[in-house]
mmCIF file of C-alpha atoms in Angstrom:
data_model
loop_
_atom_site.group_PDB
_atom_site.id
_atom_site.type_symbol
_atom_site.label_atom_id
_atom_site.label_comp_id
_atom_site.label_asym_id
_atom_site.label_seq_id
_atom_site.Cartn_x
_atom_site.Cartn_y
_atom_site.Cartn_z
ATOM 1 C CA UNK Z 259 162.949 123.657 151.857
ATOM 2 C CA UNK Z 260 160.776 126.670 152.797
ATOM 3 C CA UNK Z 261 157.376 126.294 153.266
ATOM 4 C CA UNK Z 262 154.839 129.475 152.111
ATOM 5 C CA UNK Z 263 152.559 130.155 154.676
ATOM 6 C CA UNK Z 264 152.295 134.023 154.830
ATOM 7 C CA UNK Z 265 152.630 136.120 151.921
ATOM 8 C CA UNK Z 266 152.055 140.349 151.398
ATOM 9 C CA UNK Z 267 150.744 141.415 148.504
ATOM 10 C CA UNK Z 268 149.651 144.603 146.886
ATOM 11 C CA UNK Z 269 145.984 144.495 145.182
ATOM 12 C CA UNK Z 270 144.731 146.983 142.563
ATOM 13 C CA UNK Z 271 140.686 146.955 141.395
ATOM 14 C CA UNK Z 272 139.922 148.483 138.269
ATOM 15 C CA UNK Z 273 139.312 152.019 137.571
ATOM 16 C CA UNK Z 274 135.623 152.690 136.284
ATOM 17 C CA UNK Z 275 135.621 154.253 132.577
ATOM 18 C CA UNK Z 276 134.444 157.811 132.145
ATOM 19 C CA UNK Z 277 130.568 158.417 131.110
ATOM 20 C CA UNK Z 278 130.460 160.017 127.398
ATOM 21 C CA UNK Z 279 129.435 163.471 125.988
ATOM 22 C CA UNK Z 280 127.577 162.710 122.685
ATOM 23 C CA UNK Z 281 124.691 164.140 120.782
ATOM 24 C CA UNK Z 282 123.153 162.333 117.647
ATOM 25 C CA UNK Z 283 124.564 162.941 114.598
ATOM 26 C CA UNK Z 284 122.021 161.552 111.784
ATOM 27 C CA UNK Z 285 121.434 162.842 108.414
ATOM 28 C CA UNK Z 286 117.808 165.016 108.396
ATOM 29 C CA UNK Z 287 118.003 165.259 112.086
ATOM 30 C CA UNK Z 288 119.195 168.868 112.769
ATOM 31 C CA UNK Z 289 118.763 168.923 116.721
ATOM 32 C CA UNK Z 290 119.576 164.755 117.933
ATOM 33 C CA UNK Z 291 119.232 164.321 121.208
ATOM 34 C CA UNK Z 292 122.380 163.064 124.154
ATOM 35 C CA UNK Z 293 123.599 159.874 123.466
ATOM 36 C CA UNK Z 294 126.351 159.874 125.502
ATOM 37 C CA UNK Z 295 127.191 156.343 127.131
ATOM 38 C CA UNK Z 296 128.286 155.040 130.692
ATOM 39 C CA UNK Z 297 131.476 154.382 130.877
ATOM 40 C CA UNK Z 298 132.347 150.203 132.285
ATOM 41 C CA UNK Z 299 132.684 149.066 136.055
ATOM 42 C CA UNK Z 300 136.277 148.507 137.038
ATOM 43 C CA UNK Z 301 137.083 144.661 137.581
ATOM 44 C CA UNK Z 302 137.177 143.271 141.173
ATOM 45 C CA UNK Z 303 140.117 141.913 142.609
ATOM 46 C CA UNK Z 304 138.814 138.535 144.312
ATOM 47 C CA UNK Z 305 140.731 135.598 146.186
ATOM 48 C CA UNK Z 306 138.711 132.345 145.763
ATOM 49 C CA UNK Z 307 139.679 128.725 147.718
ATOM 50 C CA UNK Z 308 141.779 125.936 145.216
ATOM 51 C CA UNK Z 309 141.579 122.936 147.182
ATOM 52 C CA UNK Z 310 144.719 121.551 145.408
ATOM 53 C CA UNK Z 311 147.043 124.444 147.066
ATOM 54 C CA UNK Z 312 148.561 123.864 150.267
ATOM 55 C CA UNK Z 313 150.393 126.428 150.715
ATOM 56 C CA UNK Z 314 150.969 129.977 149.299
ATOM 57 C CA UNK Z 315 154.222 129.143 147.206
ATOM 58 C CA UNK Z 316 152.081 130.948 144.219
ATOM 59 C CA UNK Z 317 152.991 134.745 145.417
ATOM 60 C CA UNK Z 318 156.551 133.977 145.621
ATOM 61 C CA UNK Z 319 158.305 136.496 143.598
ATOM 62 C CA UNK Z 320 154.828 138.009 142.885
ATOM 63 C CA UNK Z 321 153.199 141.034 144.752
ATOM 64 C CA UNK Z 322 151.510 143.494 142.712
ATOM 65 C CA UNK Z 323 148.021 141.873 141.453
ATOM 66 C CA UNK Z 324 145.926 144.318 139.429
ATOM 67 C CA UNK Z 325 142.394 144.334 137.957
ATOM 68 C CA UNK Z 326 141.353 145.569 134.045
ATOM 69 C CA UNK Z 327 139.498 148.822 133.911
ATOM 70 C CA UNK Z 328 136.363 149.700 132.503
ATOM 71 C CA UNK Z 329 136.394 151.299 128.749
ATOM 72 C CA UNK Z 330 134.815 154.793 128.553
ATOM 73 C CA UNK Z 331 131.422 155.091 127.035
ATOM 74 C CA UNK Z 332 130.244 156.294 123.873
ATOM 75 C CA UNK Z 333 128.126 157.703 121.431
ATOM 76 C CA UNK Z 334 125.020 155.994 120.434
ATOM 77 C CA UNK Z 335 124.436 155.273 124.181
ATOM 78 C CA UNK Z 336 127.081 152.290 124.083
ATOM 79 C CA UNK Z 337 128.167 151.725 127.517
ATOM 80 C CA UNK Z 338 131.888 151.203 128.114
ATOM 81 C CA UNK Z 339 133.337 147.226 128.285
ATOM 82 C CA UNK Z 340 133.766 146.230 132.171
ATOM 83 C CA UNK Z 341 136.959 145.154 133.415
ATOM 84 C CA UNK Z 342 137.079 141.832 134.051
ATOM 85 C CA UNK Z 343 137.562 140.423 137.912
ATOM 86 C CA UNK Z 344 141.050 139.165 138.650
ATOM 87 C CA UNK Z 345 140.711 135.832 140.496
ATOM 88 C CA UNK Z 346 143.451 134.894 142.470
ATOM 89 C CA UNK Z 347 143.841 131.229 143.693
ATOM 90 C CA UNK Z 348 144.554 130.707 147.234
ATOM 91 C CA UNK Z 349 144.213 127.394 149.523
ATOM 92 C CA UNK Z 350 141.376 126.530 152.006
ATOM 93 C CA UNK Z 351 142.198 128.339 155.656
ATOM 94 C CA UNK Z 352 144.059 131.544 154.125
ATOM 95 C CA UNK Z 353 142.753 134.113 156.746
ATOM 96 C CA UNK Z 354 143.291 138.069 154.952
ATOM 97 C CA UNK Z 355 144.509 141.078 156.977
ATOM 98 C CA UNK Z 356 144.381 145.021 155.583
ATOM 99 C CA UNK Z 357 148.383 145.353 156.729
ATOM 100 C CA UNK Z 358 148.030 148.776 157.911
ATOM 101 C CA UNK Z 359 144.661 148.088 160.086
ATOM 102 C CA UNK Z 360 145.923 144.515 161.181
ATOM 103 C CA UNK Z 361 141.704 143.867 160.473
ATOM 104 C CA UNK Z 362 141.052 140.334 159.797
ATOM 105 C CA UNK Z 363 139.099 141.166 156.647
ATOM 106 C CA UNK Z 364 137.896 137.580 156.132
ATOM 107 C CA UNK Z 365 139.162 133.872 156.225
ATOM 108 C CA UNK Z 366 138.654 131.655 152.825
ATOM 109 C CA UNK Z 367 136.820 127.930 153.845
ATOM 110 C CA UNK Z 368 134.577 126.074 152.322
ATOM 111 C CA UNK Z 369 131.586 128.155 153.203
ATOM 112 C CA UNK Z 370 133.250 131.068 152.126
ATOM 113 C CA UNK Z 371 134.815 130.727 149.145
ATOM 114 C CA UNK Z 372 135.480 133.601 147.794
ATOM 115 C CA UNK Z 373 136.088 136.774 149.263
ATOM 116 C CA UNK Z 374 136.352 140.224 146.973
ATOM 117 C CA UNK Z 375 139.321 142.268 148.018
ATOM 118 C CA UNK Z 376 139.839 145.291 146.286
ATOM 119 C CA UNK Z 377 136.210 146.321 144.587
ATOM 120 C CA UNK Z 378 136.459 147.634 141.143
ATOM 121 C CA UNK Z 379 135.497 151.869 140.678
ATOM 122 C CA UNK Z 380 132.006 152.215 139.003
ATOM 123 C CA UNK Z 381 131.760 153.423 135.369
ATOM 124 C CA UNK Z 382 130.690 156.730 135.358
ATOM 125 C CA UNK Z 383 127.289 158.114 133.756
ATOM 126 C CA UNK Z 384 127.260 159.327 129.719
ATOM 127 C CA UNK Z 385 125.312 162.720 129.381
ATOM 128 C CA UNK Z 386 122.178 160.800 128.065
ATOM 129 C CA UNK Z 387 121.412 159.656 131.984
ATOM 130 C CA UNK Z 388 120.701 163.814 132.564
ATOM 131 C CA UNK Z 389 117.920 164.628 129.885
ATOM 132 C CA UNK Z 390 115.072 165.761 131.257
ATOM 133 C CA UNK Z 391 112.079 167.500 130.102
ATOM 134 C CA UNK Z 392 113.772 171.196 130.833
ATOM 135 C CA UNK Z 393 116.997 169.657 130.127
ATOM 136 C CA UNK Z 394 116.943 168.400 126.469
ATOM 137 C CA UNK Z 395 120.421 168.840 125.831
ATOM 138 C CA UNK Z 396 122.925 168.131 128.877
ATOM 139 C CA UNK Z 397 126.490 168.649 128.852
ATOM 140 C CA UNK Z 398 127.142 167.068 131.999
ATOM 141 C CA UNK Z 399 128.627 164.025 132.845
ATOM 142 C CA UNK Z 400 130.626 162.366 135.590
ATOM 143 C CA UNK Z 401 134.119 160.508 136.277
ATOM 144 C CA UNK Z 402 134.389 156.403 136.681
ATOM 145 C CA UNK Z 403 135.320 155.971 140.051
ATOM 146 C CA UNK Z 404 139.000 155.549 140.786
ATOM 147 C CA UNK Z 405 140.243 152.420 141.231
ATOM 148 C CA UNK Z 406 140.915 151.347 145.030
ATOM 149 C CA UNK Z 407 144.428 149.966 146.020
ATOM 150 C CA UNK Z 408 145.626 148.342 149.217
ATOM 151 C CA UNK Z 409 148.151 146.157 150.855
ATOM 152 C CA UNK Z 410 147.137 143.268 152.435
ATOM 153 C CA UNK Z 411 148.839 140.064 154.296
ATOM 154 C CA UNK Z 412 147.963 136.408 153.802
ATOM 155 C CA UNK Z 413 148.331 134.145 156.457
ATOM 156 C CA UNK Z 414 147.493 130.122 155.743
ATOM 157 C CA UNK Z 415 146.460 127.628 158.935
ATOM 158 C CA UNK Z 416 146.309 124.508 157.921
ATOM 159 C CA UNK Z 417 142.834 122.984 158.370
ATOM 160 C CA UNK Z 418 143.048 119.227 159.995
ATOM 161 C CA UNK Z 419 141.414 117.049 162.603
ATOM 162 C CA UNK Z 420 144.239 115.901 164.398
ATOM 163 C CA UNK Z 421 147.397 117.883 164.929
ATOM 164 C CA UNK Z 422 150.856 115.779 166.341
ATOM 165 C CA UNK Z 423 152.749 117.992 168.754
ATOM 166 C CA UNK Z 424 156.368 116.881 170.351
ATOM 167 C CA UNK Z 425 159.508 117.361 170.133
ATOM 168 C CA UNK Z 426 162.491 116.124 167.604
ATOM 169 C CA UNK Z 427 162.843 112.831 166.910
ATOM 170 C CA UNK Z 428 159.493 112.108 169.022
ATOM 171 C CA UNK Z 429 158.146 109.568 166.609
ATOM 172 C CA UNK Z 430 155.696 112.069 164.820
ATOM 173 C CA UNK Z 431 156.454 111.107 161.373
ATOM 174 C CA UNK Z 432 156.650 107.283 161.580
ATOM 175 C CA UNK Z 433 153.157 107.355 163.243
ATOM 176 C CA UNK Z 434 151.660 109.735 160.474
ATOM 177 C CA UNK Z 435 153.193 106.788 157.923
ATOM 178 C CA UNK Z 436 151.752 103.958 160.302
ATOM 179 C CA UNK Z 437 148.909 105.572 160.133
ATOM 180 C CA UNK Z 438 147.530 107.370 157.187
ATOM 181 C CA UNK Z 439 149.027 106.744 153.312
ATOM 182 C CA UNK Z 440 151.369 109.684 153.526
ATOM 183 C CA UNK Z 441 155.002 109.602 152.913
ATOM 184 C CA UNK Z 442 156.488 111.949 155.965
ATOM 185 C CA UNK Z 443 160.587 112.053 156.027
ATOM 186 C CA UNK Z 444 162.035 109.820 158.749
ATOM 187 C CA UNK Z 445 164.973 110.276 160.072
ATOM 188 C CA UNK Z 446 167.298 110.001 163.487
ATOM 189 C CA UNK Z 447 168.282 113.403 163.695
ATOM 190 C CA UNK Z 448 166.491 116.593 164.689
ATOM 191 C CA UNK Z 449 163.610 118.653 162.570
ATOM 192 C CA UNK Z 450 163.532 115.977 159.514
ATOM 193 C CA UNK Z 451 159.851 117.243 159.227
ATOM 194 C CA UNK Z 452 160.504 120.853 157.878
ATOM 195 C CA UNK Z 453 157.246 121.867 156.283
ATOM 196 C CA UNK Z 454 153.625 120.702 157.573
ATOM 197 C CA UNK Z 455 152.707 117.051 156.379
ATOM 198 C CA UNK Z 456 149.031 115.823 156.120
ATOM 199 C CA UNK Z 457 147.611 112.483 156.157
ATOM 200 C CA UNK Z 458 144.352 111.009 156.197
ATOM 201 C CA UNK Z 459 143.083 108.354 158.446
ATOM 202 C CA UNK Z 460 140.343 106.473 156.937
ATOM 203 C CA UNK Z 461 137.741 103.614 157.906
ATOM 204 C CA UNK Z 462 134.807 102.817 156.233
ATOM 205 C CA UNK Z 463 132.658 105.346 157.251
ATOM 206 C CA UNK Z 464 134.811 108.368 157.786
ATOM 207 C CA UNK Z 465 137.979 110.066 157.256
ATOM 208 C CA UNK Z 466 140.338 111.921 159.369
ATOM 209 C CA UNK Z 467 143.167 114.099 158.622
ATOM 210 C CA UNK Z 468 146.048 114.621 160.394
ATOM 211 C CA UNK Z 469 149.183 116.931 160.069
ATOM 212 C CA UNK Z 470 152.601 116.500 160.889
ATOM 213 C CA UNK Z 471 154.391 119.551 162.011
ATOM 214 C CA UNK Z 472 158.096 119.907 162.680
ATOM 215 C CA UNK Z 473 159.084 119.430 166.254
ATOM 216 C CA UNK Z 474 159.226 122.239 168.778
ATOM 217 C CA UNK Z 475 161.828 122.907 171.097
ATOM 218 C CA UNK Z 476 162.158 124.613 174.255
ATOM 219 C CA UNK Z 477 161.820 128.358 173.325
ATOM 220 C CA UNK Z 478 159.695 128.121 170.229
ATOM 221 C CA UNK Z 479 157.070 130.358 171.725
ATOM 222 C CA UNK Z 480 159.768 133.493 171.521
ATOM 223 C CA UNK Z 481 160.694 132.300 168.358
ATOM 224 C CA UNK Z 482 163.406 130.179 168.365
ATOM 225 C CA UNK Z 483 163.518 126.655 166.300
ATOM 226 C CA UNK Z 484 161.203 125.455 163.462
ATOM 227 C CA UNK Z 485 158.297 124.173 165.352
ATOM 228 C CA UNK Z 486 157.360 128.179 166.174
ATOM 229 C CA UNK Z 487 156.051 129.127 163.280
ATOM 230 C CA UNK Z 488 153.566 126.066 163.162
ATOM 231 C CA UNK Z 489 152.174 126.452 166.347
ATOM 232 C CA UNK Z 490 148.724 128.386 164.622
ATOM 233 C CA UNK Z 491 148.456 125.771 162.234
ATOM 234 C CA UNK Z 492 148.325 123.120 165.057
ATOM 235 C CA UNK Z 493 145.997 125.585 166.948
ATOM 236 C CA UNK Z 494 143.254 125.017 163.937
ATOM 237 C CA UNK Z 495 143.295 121.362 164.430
ATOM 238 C CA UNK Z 496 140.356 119.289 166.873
ATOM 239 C CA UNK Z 497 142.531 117.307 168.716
ATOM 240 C CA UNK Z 498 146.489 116.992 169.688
ATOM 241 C CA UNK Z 499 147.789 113.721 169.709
ATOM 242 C CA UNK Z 500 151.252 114.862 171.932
ATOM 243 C CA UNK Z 501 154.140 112.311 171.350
ATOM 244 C CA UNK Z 502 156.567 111.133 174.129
ATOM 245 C CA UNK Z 503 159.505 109.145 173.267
ATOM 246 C CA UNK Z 504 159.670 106.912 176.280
ATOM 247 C CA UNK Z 505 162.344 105.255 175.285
ATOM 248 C CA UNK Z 506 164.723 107.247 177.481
ATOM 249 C CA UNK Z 507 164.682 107.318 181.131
ATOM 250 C CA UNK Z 508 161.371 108.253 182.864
ATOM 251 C CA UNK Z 509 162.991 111.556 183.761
ATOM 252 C CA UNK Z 510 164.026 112.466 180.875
ATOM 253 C CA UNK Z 511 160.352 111.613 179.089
ATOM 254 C CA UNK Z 512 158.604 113.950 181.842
ATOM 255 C CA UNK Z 513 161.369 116.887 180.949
ATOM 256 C CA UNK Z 514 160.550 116.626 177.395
ATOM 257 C CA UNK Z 515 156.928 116.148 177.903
ATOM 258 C CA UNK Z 516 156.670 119.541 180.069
ATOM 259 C CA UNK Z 517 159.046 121.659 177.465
ATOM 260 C CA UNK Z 518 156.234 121.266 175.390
ATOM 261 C CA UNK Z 519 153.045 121.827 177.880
ATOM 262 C CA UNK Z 520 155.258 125.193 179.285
ATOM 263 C CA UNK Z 521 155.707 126.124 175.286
ATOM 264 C CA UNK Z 522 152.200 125.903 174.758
ATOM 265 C CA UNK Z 523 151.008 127.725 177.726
ATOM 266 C CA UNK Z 524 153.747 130.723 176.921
ATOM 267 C CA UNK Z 525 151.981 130.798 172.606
ATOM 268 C CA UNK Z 526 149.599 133.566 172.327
ATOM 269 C CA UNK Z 527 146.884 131.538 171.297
ATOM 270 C CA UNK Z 528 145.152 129.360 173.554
ATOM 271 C CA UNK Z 529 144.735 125.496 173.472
ATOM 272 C CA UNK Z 530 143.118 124.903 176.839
ATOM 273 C CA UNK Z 531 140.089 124.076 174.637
ATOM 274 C CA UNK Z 532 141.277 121.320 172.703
ATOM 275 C CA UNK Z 533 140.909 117.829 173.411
ATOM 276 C CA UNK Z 534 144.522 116.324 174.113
ATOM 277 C CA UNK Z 535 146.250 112.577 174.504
ATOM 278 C CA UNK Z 536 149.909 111.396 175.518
ATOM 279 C CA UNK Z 537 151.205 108.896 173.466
ATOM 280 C CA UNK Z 538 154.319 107.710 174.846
ATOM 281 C CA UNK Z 539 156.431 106.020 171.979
ATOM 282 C CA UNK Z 540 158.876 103.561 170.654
ATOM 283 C CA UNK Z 541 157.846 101.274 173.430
ATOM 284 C CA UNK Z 542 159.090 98.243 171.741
ATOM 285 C CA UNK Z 543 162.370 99.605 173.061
ATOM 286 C CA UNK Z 544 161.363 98.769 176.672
ATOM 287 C CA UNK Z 545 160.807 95.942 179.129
ATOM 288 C CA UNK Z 546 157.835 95.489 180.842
ATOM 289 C CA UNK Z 547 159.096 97.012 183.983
ATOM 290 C CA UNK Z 548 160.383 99.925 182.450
ATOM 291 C CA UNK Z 549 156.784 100.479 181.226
ATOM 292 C CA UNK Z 550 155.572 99.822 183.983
ATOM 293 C CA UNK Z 551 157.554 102.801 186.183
ATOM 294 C CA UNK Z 552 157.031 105.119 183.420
ATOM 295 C CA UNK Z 553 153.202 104.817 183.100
ATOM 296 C CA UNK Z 554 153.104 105.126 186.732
ATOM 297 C CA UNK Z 555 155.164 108.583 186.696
ATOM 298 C CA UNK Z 556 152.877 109.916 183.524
ATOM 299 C CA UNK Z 557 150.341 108.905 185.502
ATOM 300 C CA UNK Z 558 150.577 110.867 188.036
ATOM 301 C CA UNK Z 559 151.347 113.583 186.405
ATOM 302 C CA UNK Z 560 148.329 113.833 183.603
ATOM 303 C CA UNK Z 561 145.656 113.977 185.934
ATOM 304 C CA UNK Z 562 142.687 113.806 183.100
ATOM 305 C CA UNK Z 563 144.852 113.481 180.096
ATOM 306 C CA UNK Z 564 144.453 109.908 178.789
ATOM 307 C CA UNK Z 565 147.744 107.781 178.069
ATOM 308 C CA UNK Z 566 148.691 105.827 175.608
ATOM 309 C CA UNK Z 567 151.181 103.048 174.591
ATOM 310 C CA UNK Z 568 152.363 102.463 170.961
ATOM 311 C CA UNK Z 569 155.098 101.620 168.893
ATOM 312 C CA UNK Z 570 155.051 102.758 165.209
ATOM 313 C CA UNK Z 571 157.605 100.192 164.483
ATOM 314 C CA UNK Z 572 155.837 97.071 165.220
ATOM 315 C CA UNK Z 573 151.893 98.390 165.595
ATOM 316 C CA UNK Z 574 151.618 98.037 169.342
ATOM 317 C CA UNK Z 575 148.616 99.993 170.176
ATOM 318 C CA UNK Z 576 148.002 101.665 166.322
ATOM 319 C CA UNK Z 577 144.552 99.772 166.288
ATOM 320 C CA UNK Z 578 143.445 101.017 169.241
ATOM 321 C CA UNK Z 579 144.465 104.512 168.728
ATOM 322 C CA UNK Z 580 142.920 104.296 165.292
ATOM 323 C CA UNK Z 581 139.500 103.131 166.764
ATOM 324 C CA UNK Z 582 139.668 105.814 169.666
ATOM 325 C CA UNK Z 583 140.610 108.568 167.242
ATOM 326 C CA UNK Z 584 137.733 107.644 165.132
ATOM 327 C CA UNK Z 585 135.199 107.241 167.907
ATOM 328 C CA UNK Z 586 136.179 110.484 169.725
ATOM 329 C CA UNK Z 587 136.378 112.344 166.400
#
């Protein structure tokens, strides 16, 4: 299943209509005066946030969006009909890039939520705007403006509080489902999580969301694997919950552990700013003295990154993750 996260499209504003020539025609008036009218503003091409999209499915198949124009004016000093704006729907987080430029012309959120993209031409001006007292018949008038047309590219991040990072088969999506109400695929073989997958944490005073991205694998900052392409969305989140699956040997946990630190570190945006926690998992598959020799090795290894034990499978250490995500958050 592909998931729509970037999208180039091709916006067209409307062209403003032409101002009129006109002089007043009326019975027993032999000399009327201009009454030519403006002609109507092109419509706007404008991309305003739809908090029911997540993702940018919508332009598939779809890439040339274009505005009304404005009617040309006429006699009796009627001013030309206005285009109307084309509104396109887009989800919360779509940032907007002029293509040729690679300018970030502006990132749709909820305190900006709408963004005009392609401005309609104005209507030009009817002769009647150019009388004047040694001009009492003008013949001039002017163009609408041309309409203005220009690629851009759409790029979604995902907006969420907590982002889970790790690789395949880590235990990402049964903690999302232990956790929040949403219905992530589980399965025991690699990238069963193939598009993004939010949840929300609630208590009674707050709510946190979380998203479930499919797992990365060593390489995934040049591109290789799923989890590569997700990376930015994980970048926009407040904190990374990264999952361990301790229930192989101690080695083997620190291996896959630093694959993902090293991946990180090699992505060219930067999450040394983000606050970060090791949850090793599926720890209802081990003994206590397992546990014990792989805590110590973690241990040693994190430094200042807390550490934490849980099993999605029978709720060890949910509740306090749950009351440390919503106390740190």
């Amino acid at each position: 299943m592909a998931y729509f996260d970037e999208a180039k499209i091709t916006v067209i504003s409307g062209k403003g209509g032409d101002g009129c020539l006109s002089f007043r025609r009326e019975k027993y008036i032999e000399r009327g005066g201009p009454d030519g009218g403006d002609g109507g503003d092109g419509g706007n091409i404008i991309l305003e946030i739809d908090l029911n999209l997540n993702s940018l499915s919508s332009f598939k198949g779809k890439r040339n969006f274009q505005a009304v124009s404005g009617k040309n004016g006429s006699g009796r000093n009627k001013k030309g009909k206005s285009g109307e704006d084309l509104v396109i729907k887009v989800p919360i987080g779509t940032q907007i890039y002029a293509t040729q430029t690679k300018e970030l012309i502006g990132e749709i959120n909820e305190s900006n939520s709408k963004i005009i993209v392609a401005k309609g031409g104005k209507g030009g001006l009817g002769n009647a705007r150019f009388k004047s007292s040694t001009n009492q018949a003008p013949k001039k008038t002017t163009k609408g403006e041309q309409s203005d047309t220009r690629e851009i590219f759409l790029e979604m991040r995902l907006i969420a509080d907590i982002g889970l990072l790790g690789l395949p088969n880590a235990g990402k999506s049964t903690l999302i489902n232990a956790l929040t109400n949403s219905k992530s695929k589980v399965g025991n073989f690699p990238f069963t999580t193939l598009i993004p997958t939010l949840g929300v944490l609630e208590n009674s005073e707050k709510s946190l969301t979380i998203a479930d991205m499919p797992g990365i694998i060593e390489g995934a900052s040049d591109g290789h694997g799923l989890g590569f392409k997700f990376l930015r969305h994980l970048h926009r989140t407040k904190f990374l919950l990264h999952l361990v699956d301790c229930s192989i040997s101690a080695d083997e946990a620190l291996d896959s552990f630093s694959i993902i630190e090293n991946e990180l570190k090699e992505f060219h945006l930067d999450f040394s700013k983000q606050k970060r926690w090791v949850c090793l998992t599926k720890v209802d598959l081990l003994t206590d003295r397992k546990i014990s020799n792989i805590v110590n090795q973690f241990s040693k290894r994190l430094k200042d990154i807390p550490l934490m034990l849980i099993s999605s499978k029978n709720g060890t250490g949910l509740e306090e993750l749950k009351k440390e995500l919503f106390k740190r958050l």
